[in-house]
Amino acid sequence: MSIGHGSPLDGLTIGQRLARINWMVLVLLSALAGIGLVALYSVAGGAFAPWAERHAMRYLLAVALVLAMALTPLHWWLRLAAPAYVSLVADGDSRHL
């Protein structure tokens, strides 16, 4: 028995997976990030560099990461779950848990 097969998203193309993403949530989060960007720009006295630039870059990186995770087939995540868990538990360092 293989892990994760039979999921409704397994046979979809990338375009079909993109169509299933809840874009309204992404739009609302982008608006919230935009408000934060404007606030940081204002606090910095009209300069983008100190804080607003880092905020924008982190948000764009997070959106790219979330979209990549959403487009990755579920069975890949299920295959990676057990080895990731074992590696964290075997490490024995409580900072990772």
mmCIF file of N, CA and C in Angstrom:
data_model
loop_
_atom_site.group_PDB
_atom_site.id
_atom_site.type_symbol
_atom_site.label_atom_id
_atom_site.label_comp_id
_atom_site.label_asym_id
_atom_site.label_seq_id
_atom_site.Cartn_x
_atom_site.Cartn_y
_atom_site.Cartn_z
ATOM 1 N N MET A 1 0.843 -1.174 0.000
ATOM 2 C CA MET A 1 0.000 0.000 0.000
ATOM 3 C C MET A 1 0.888 1.237 0.000
ATOM 4 N N SER A 2 0.672 2.115 -0.929
ATOM 5 C CA SER A 2 1.504 3.308 -1.009
ATOM 6 C C SER A 2 0.844 4.465 -0.270
ATOM 7 N N ILE A 3 1.667 5.364 0.185
ATOM 8 C CA ILE A 3 1.198 6.474 1.010
ATOM 9 C C ILE A 3 0.660 7.597 0.134
ATOM 10 N N GLY A 4 -0.510 8.089 0.483
ATOM 11 C CA GLY A 4 -1.020 9.304 -0.124
ATOM 12 C C GLY A 4 -1.701 9.143 -1.461
ATOM 13 N N HIS A 5 -1.721 7.974 -2.024
ATOM 14 C CA HIS A 5 -2.393 7.817 -3.309
ATOM 15 C C HIS A 5 -3.892 7.793 -3.079
ATOM 16 N N GLY A 6 -4.621 8.275 -4.045
ATOM 17 C CA GLY A 6 -6.056 8.343 -3.911
ATOM 18 C C GLY A 6 -6.533 9.714 -3.480
ATOM 19 N N SER A 7 -5.624 10.637 -3.234
ATOM 20 C CA SER A 7 -5.995 12.002 -2.891
ATOM 21 C C SER A 7 -6.606 12.667 -4.115
ATOM 22 N N PRO A 8 -7.633 13.515 -3.935
ATOM 23 C CA PRO A 8 -8.259 14.171 -5.086
ATOM 24 C C PRO A 8 -7.314 15.104 -5.836
ATOM 25 N N LEU A 9 -6.222 15.527 -5.225
ATOM 26 C CA LEU A 9 -5.300 16.454 -5.875
ATOM 27 C C LEU A 9 -4.161 15.750 -6.603
ATOM 28 N N ASP A 10 -4.015 14.437 -6.446
ATOM 29 C CA ASP A 10 -2.873 13.727 -7.013
ATOM 30 C C ASP A 10 -2.804 13.802 -8.533
ATOM 31 N N GLY A 11 -3.922 13.733 -9.227
ATOM 32 C CA GLY A 11 -3.891 13.685 -10.676
ATOM 33 C C GLY A 11 -4.019 15.037 -11.355
ATOM 34 N N LEU A 12 -3.993 16.120 -10.613
ATOM 35 C CA LEU A 12 -4.205 17.444 -11.188
ATOM 36 C C LEU A 12 -2.928 18.021 -11.767
ATOM 37 N N THR A 13 -3.087 18.806 -12.815
ATOM 38 C CA THR A 13 -1.960 19.535 -13.386
ATOM 39 C C THR A 13 -1.673 20.760 -12.515
ATOM 40 N N ILE A 14 -0.560 21.432 -12.783
ATOM 41 C CA ILE A 14 -0.209 22.622 -12.006
ATOM 42 C C ILE A 14 -1.275 23.705 -12.177
ATOM 43 N N GLY A 15 -1.778 23.865 -13.390
ATOM 44 C CA GLY A 15 -2.831 24.857 -13.627
ATOM 45 C C GLY A 15 -4.088 24.552 -12.840
ATOM 46 N N GLN A 16 -4.460 23.283 -12.755
ATOM 47 C CA GLN A 16 -5.630 22.896 -11.980
ATOM 48 C C GLN A 16 -5.397 23.101 -10.489
ATOM 49 N N ARG A 17 -4.184 22.848 -10.041
ATOM 50 C CA ARG A 17 -3.865 23.087 -8.629
ATOM 51 C C ARG A 17 -3.917 24.577 -8.312
ATOM 52 N N LEU A 18 -3.411 25.400 -9.224
ATOM 53 C CA LEU A 18 -3.475 26.852 -9.022
ATOM 54 C C LEU A 18 -4.915 27.344 -8.969
ATOM 55 N N ALA A 19 -5.773 26.741 -9.767
ATOM 56 C CA ALA A 19 -7.176 27.146 -9.787
ATOM 57 C C ALA A 19 -7.884 26.804 -8.480
ATOM 58 N N ARG A 20 -7.389 25.824 -7.754
ATOM 59 C CA ARG A 20 -8.027 25.405 -6.498
ATOM 60 C C ARG A 20 -7.553 26.201 -5.284
ATOM 61 N N ILE A 21 -6.563 27.049 -5.454
ATOM 62 C CA ILE A 21 -6.062 27.861 -4.344
ATOM 63 C C ILE A 21 -7.083 28.936 -4.010
ATOM 64 N N ASN A 22 -7.271 29.198 -2.737
ATOM 65 C CA ASN A 22 -8.191 30.242 -2.296
ATOM 66 C C ASN A 22 -7.480 31.597 -2.436
ATOM 67 N N TRP A 23 -7.679 32.227 -3.577
ATOM 68 C CA TRP A 23 -6.968 33.462 -3.897
ATOM 69 C C TRP A 23 -7.439 34.637 -3.047
ATOM 70 N N MET A 24 -8.675 34.593 -2.550
ATOM 71 C CA MET A 24 -9.167 35.688 -1.709
ATOM 72 C C MET A 24 -8.354 35.779 -0.416
ATOM 73 N N VAL A 25 -7.983 34.647 0.138
ATOM 74 C CA VAL A 25 -7.146 34.653 1.349
ATOM 75 C C VAL A 25 -5.799 35.298 1.042
ATOM 76 N N LEU A 26 -5.225 34.958 -0.099
ATOM 77 C CA LEU A 26 -3.934 35.532 -0.484
ATOM 78 C C LEU A 26 -4.056 37.036 -0.724
ATOM 79 N N VAL A 27 -5.158 37.468 -1.315
ATOM 80 C CA VAL A 27 -5.382 38.901 -1.545
ATOM 81 C C VAL A 27 -5.511 39.638 -0.211
ATOM 82 N N LEU A 28 -6.259 39.064 0.730
ATOM 83 C CA LEU A 28 -6.424 39.706 2.035
ATOM 84 C C LEU A 28 -5.108 39.755 2.812
ATOM 85 N N LEU A 29 -4.331 38.679 2.743
ATOM 86 C CA LEU A 29 -3.024 38.679 3.407
ATOM 87 C C LEU A 29 -2.075 39.686 2.751
ATOM 88 N N SER A 30 -2.168 39.813 1.438
ATOM 89 C CA SER A 30 -1.336 40.795 0.736
ATOM 90 C C SER A 30 -1.724 42.215 1.119
ATOM 91 N N ALA A 31 -3.020 42.445 1.281
ATOM 92 C CA ALA A 31 -3.473 43.774 1.721
ATOM 93 C C ALA A 31 -2.953 44.071 3.121
ATOM 94 N N LEU A 32 -3.003 43.091 3.994
ATOM 95 C CA LEU A 32 -2.490 43.267 5.351
ATOM 96 C C LEU A 32 -0.983 43.518 5.334
ATOM 97 N N ALA A 33 -0.265 42.779 4.514
ATOM 98 C CA ALA A 33 1.181 42.996 4.382
ATOM 99 C C ALA A 33 1.462 44.374 3.789
ATOM 100 N N GLY A 34 0.614 44.799 2.865
ATOM 101 C CA GLY A 34 0.770 46.141 2.286
ATOM 102 C C GLY A 34 0.577 47.239 3.312
ATOM 103 N N ILE A 35 -0.401 47.070 4.205
ATOM 104 C CA ILE A 35 -0.615 48.045 5.282
ATOM 105 C C ILE A 35 0.612 48.092 6.182
ATOM 106 N N GLY A 36 1.158 46.924 6.496
ATOM 107 C CA GLY A 36 2.378 46.875 7.302
ATOM 108 C C GLY A 36 3.549 47.529 6.592
ATOM 109 N N LEU A 37 3.628 47.331 5.287
ATOM 110 C CA LEU A 37 4.696 47.945 4.491
ATOM 111 C C LEU A 37 4.604 49.471 4.537
ATOM 112 N N VAL A 38 3.393 49.984 4.372
ATOM 113 C CA VAL A 38 3.185 51.439 4.412
ATOM 114 C C VAL A 38 3.510 51.979 5.800
ATOM 115 N N ALA A 39 3.125 51.260 6.851
ATOM 116 C CA ALA A 39 3.418 51.703 8.216
ATOM 117 C C ALA A 39 4.925 51.744 8.461
ATOM 118 N N LEU A 40 5.639 50.719 8.014
ATOM 119 C CA LEU A 40 7.093 50.698 8.197
ATOM 120 C C LEU A 40 7.777 51.780 7.379
ATOM 121 N N TYR A 41 7.273 52.023 6.186
ATOM 122 C CA TYR A 41 7.802 53.098 5.339
ATOM 123 C C TYR A 41 7.613 54.446 6.029
ATOM 124 N N SER A 42 6.459 54.630 6.636
ATOM 125 C CA SER A 42 6.166 55.890 7.328
ATOM 126 C C SER A 42 7.049 56.066 8.561
ATOM 127 N N VAL A 43 7.200 55.000 9.331
ATOM 128 C CA VAL A 43 8.015 55.066 10.548
ATOM 129 C C VAL A 43 9.470 55.374 10.215
ATOM 130 N N ALA A 44 9.927 54.892 9.071
ATOM 131 C CA ALA A 44 11.313 55.111 8.667
ATOM 132 C C ALA A 44 11.512 56.487 8.042
ATOM 133 N N GLY A 45 10.507 57.331 8.112
ATOM 134 C CA GLY A 45 10.651 58.689 7.584
ATOM 135 C C GLY A 45 10.660 58.738 6.063
ATOM 136 N N GLY A 46 9.911 57.867 5.436
ATOM 137 C CA GLY A 46 9.837 57.871 3.983
ATOM 138 C C GLY A 46 10.960 57.103 3.304
ATOM 139 N N ALA A 47 11.684 56.305 4.064
ATOM 140 C CA ALA A 47 12.766 55.499 3.493
ATOM 141 C C ALA A 47 12.326 54.034 3.448
ATOM 142 N N PHE A 48 12.530 53.418 2.321
ATOM 143 C CA PHE A 48 12.132 52.026 2.136
ATOM 144 C C PHE A 48 13.158 51.057 2.728
ATOM 145 N N ALA A 49 14.403 51.491 2.813
ATOM 146 C CA ALA A 49 15.520 50.596 3.123
ATOM 147 C C ALA A 49 15.537 50.007 4.542
ATOM 148 N N PRO A 50 15.368 50.724 5.609
ATOM 149 C CA PRO A 50 15.633 50.069 6.893
ATOM 150 C C PRO A 50 14.713 48.893 7.206
ATOM 151 N N TRP A 51 13.404 49.085 7.162
ATOM 152 C CA TRP A 51 12.504 48.035 7.616
ATOM 153 C C TRP A 51 11.537 47.560 6.529
ATOM 154 N N ALA A 52 11.009 48.468 5.756
ATOM 155 C CA ALA A 52 9.980 48.111 4.775
ATOM 156 C C ALA A 52 10.520 47.148 3.710
ATOM 157 N N GLU A 53 11.742 47.346 3.310
ATOM 158 C CA GLU A 53 12.333 46.481 2.293
ATOM 159 C C GLU A 53 12.436 45.036 2.787
ATOM 160 N N ARG A 54 12.911 44.863 4.018
ATOM 161 C CA ARG A 54 13.019 43.509 4.581
ATOM 162 C C ARG A 54 11.639 42.879 4.754
ATOM 163 N N HIS A 55 10.665 43.689 5.174
ATOM 164 C CA HIS A 55 9.300 43.201 5.338
ATOM 165 C C HIS A 55 8.750 42.698 3.996
ATOM 166 N N ALA A 56 8.940 43.465 2.951
ATOM 167 C CA ALA A 56 8.443 43.093 1.624
ATOM 168 C C ALA A 56 9.139 41.834 1.117
ATOM 169 N N MET A 57 10.431 41.745 1.298
ATOM 170 C CA MET A 57 11.173 40.569 0.827
ATOM 171 C C MET A 57 10.747 39.305 1.585
ATOM 172 N N ARG A 58 10.556 39.431 2.901
ATOM 173 C CA ARG A 58 10.117 38.281 3.689
ATOM 174 C C ARG A 58 8.717 37.843 3.281
ATOM 175 N N TYR A 59 7.845 38.796 3.005
ATOM 176 C CA TYR A 59 6.490 38.445 2.590
ATOM 177 C C TYR A 59 6.506 37.741 1.234
ATOM 178 N N LEU A 60 7.270 38.269 0.301
ATOM 179 C CA LEU A 60 7.338 37.642 -1.019
ATOM 180 C C LEU A 60 7.934 36.237 -0.944
ATOM 181 N N LEU A 61 8.935 36.058 -0.106
ATOM 182 C CA LEU A 61 9.521 34.738 0.093
ATOM 183 C C LEU A 61 8.491 33.784 0.704
ATOM 184 N N ALA A 62 7.725 34.273 1.680
ATOM 185 C CA ALA A 62 6.710 33.438 2.321
ATOM 186 C C ALA A 62 5.618 33.041 1.328
ATOM 187 N N VAL A 63 5.187 33.977 0.485
ATOM 188 C CA VAL A 63 4.160 33.664 -0.518
ATOM 189 C C VAL A 63 4.694 32.628 -1.508
ATOM 190 N N ALA A 64 5.921 32.787 -1.942
ATOM 191 C CA ALA A 64 6.520 31.819 -2.863
ATOM 192 C C ALA A 64 6.604 30.432 -2.220
ATOM 193 N N LEU A 65 6.991 30.391 -0.955
ATOM 194 C CA LEU A 65 7.088 29.123 -0.233
ATOM 195 C C LEU A 65 5.716 28.467 -0.075
ATOM 196 N N VAL A 66 4.711 29.252 0.279
ATOM 197 C CA VAL A 66 3.362 28.719 0.450
ATOM 198 C C VAL A 66 2.816 28.197 -0.878
ATOM 199 N N LEU A 67 3.030 28.942 -1.967
ATOM 200 C CA LEU A 67 2.562 28.482 -3.274
ATOM 201 C C LEU A 67 3.289 27.208 -3.705
ATOM 202 N N ALA A 68 4.582 27.133 -3.442
ATOM 203 C CA ALA A 68 5.330 25.919 -3.770
ATOM 204 C C ALA A 68 4.803 24.734 -2.966
ATOM 205 N N MET A 69 4.491 24.953 -1.699
ATOM 206 C CA MET A 69 3.944 23.880 -0.874
ATOM 207 C C MET A 69 2.561 23.463 -1.366
ATOM 208 N N ALA A 70 1.760 24.424 -1.799
ATOM 209 C CA ALA A 70 0.413 24.113 -2.283
ATOM 210 C C ALA A 70 0.450 23.341 -3.595
ATOM 211 N N LEU A 71 1.471 23.560 -4.400
ATOM 212 C CA LEU A 71 1.567 22.887 -5.690
ATOM 213 C C LEU A 71 2.250 21.527 -5.608
ATOM 214 N N THR A 72 2.877 21.240 -4.478
ATOM 215 C CA THR A 72 3.555 19.959 -4.292
ATOM 216 C C THR A 72 2.521 18.878 -4.005
ATOM 217 N N PRO A 73 2.599 17.756 -4.697
ATOM 218 C CA PRO A 73 1.635 16.675 -4.452
ATOM 219 C C PRO A 73 1.672 16.195 -3.003
ATOM 220 N N LEU A 74 0.510 15.853 -2.499
ATOM 221 C CA LEU A 74 0.366 15.445 -1.109
ATOM 222 C C LEU A 74 1.223 14.236 -0.760
ATOM 223 N N HIS A 75 1.345 13.286 -1.676
ATOM 224 C CA HIS A 75 2.111 12.076 -1.343
ATOM 225 C C HIS A 75 3.595 12.379 -1.118
ATOM 226 N N TRP A 76 4.114 13.461 -1.689
ATOM 227 C CA TRP A 76 5.501 13.847 -1.401
ATOM 228 C C TRP A 76 5.644 14.264 0.055
ATOM 229 N N TRP A 77 4.685 15.059 0.543
ATOM 230 C CA TRP A 77 4.743 15.503 1.940
ATOM 231 C C TRP A 77 4.596 14.314 2.881
ATOM 232 N N LEU A 78 3.720 13.377 2.522
ATOM 233 C CA LEU A 78 3.535 12.209 3.372
ATOM 234 C C LEU A 78 4.778 11.330 3.391
ATOM 235 N N ARG A 79 5.486 11.245 2.283
ATOM 236 C CA ARG A 79 6.734 10.468 2.249
ATOM 237 C C ARG A 79 7.839 11.135 3.071
ATOM 238 N N LEU A 80 7.837 12.459 3.123
ATOM 239 C CA LEU A 80 8.865 13.190 3.862
ATOM 240 C C LEU A 80 8.565 13.296 5.356
ATOM 241 N N ALA A 81 7.310 13.083 5.752
ATOM 242 C CA ALA A 81 6.906 13.302 7.140
ATOM 243 C C ALA A 81 7.633 12.378 8.115
ATOM 244 N N ALA A 82 7.648 11.094 7.837
ATOM 245 C CA ALA A 82 8.275 10.143 8.762
ATOM 246 C C ALA A 82 9.784 10.372 8.884
ATOM 247 N N PRO A 83 10.535 10.502 7.780
ATOM 248 C CA PRO A 83 11.971 10.755 7.940
ATOM 249 C C PRO A 83 12.266 12.078 8.668
ATOM 250 N N ALA A 84 11.458 13.103 8.412
ATOM 251 C CA ALA A 84 11.675 14.378 9.097
ATOM 252 C C ALA A 84 11.422 14.229 10.591
ATOM 253 N N TYR A 85 10.376 13.514 10.937
ATOM 254 C CA TYR A 85 10.058 13.286 12.348
ATOM 255 C C TYR A 85 11.158 12.496 13.039
ATOM 256 N N VAL A 86 11.600 11.431 12.401
ATOM 257 C CA VAL A 86 12.640 10.588 12.989
ATOM 258 C C VAL A 86 13.935 11.371 13.162
ATOM 259 N N SER A 87 14.277 12.182 12.171
ATOM 260 C CA SER A 87 15.524 12.946 12.273
ATOM 261 C C SER A 87 15.460 13.969 13.397
ATOM 262 N N LEU A 88 14.293 14.550 13.626
ATOM 263 C CA LEU A 88 14.167 15.522 14.715
ATOM 264 C C LEU A 88 14.158 14.842 16.070
ATOM 265 N N VAL A 89 13.487 13.705 16.177
ATOM 266 C CA VAL A 89 13.438 12.988 17.448
ATOM 267 C C VAL A 89 14.789 12.364 17.757
ATOM 268 N N ALA A 90 15.455 11.811 16.743
ATOM 269 C CA ALA A 90 16.746 11.158 16.955
ATOM 270 C C ALA A 90 17.824 12.155 17.350
ATOM 271 N N ASP A 91 17.638 13.412 16.949
ATOM 272 C CA ASP A 91 18.612 14.442 17.286
ATOM 273 C C ASP A 91 18.692 14.624 18.806
ATOM 274 N N GLY A 92 17.563 14.507 19.484
ATOM 275 C CA GLY A 92 17.552 14.617 20.927
ATOM 276 C C GLY A 92 17.636 16.025 21.460
ATOM 277 N N ASP A 93 17.710 17.008 20.600
ATOM 278 C CA ASP A 93 17.804 18.398 21.038
ATOM 279 C C ASP A 93 16.387 18.968 21.134
ATOM 280 N N SER A 94 15.996 19.395 22.308
ATOM 281 C CA SER A 94 14.611 19.862 22.526
ATOM 282 C C SER A 94 14.315 21.188 21.849
ATOM 283 N N ARG A 95 15.311 21.888 21.338
ATOM 284 C CA ARG A 95 15.060 23.160 20.661
ATOM 285 C C ARG A 95 14.270 22.961 19.376
ATOM 286 N N HIS A 96 14.365 21.801 18.730
ATOM 287 C CA HIS A 96 13.683 21.546 17.464
ATOM 288 C C HIS A 96 12.235 21.142 17.667
ATOM 289 N N LEU A 97 11.860 20.758 18.850
ATOM 290 C CA LEU A 97 10.493 20.277 19.079
ATOM 291 C C LEU A 97 9.666 21.378 19.561
#
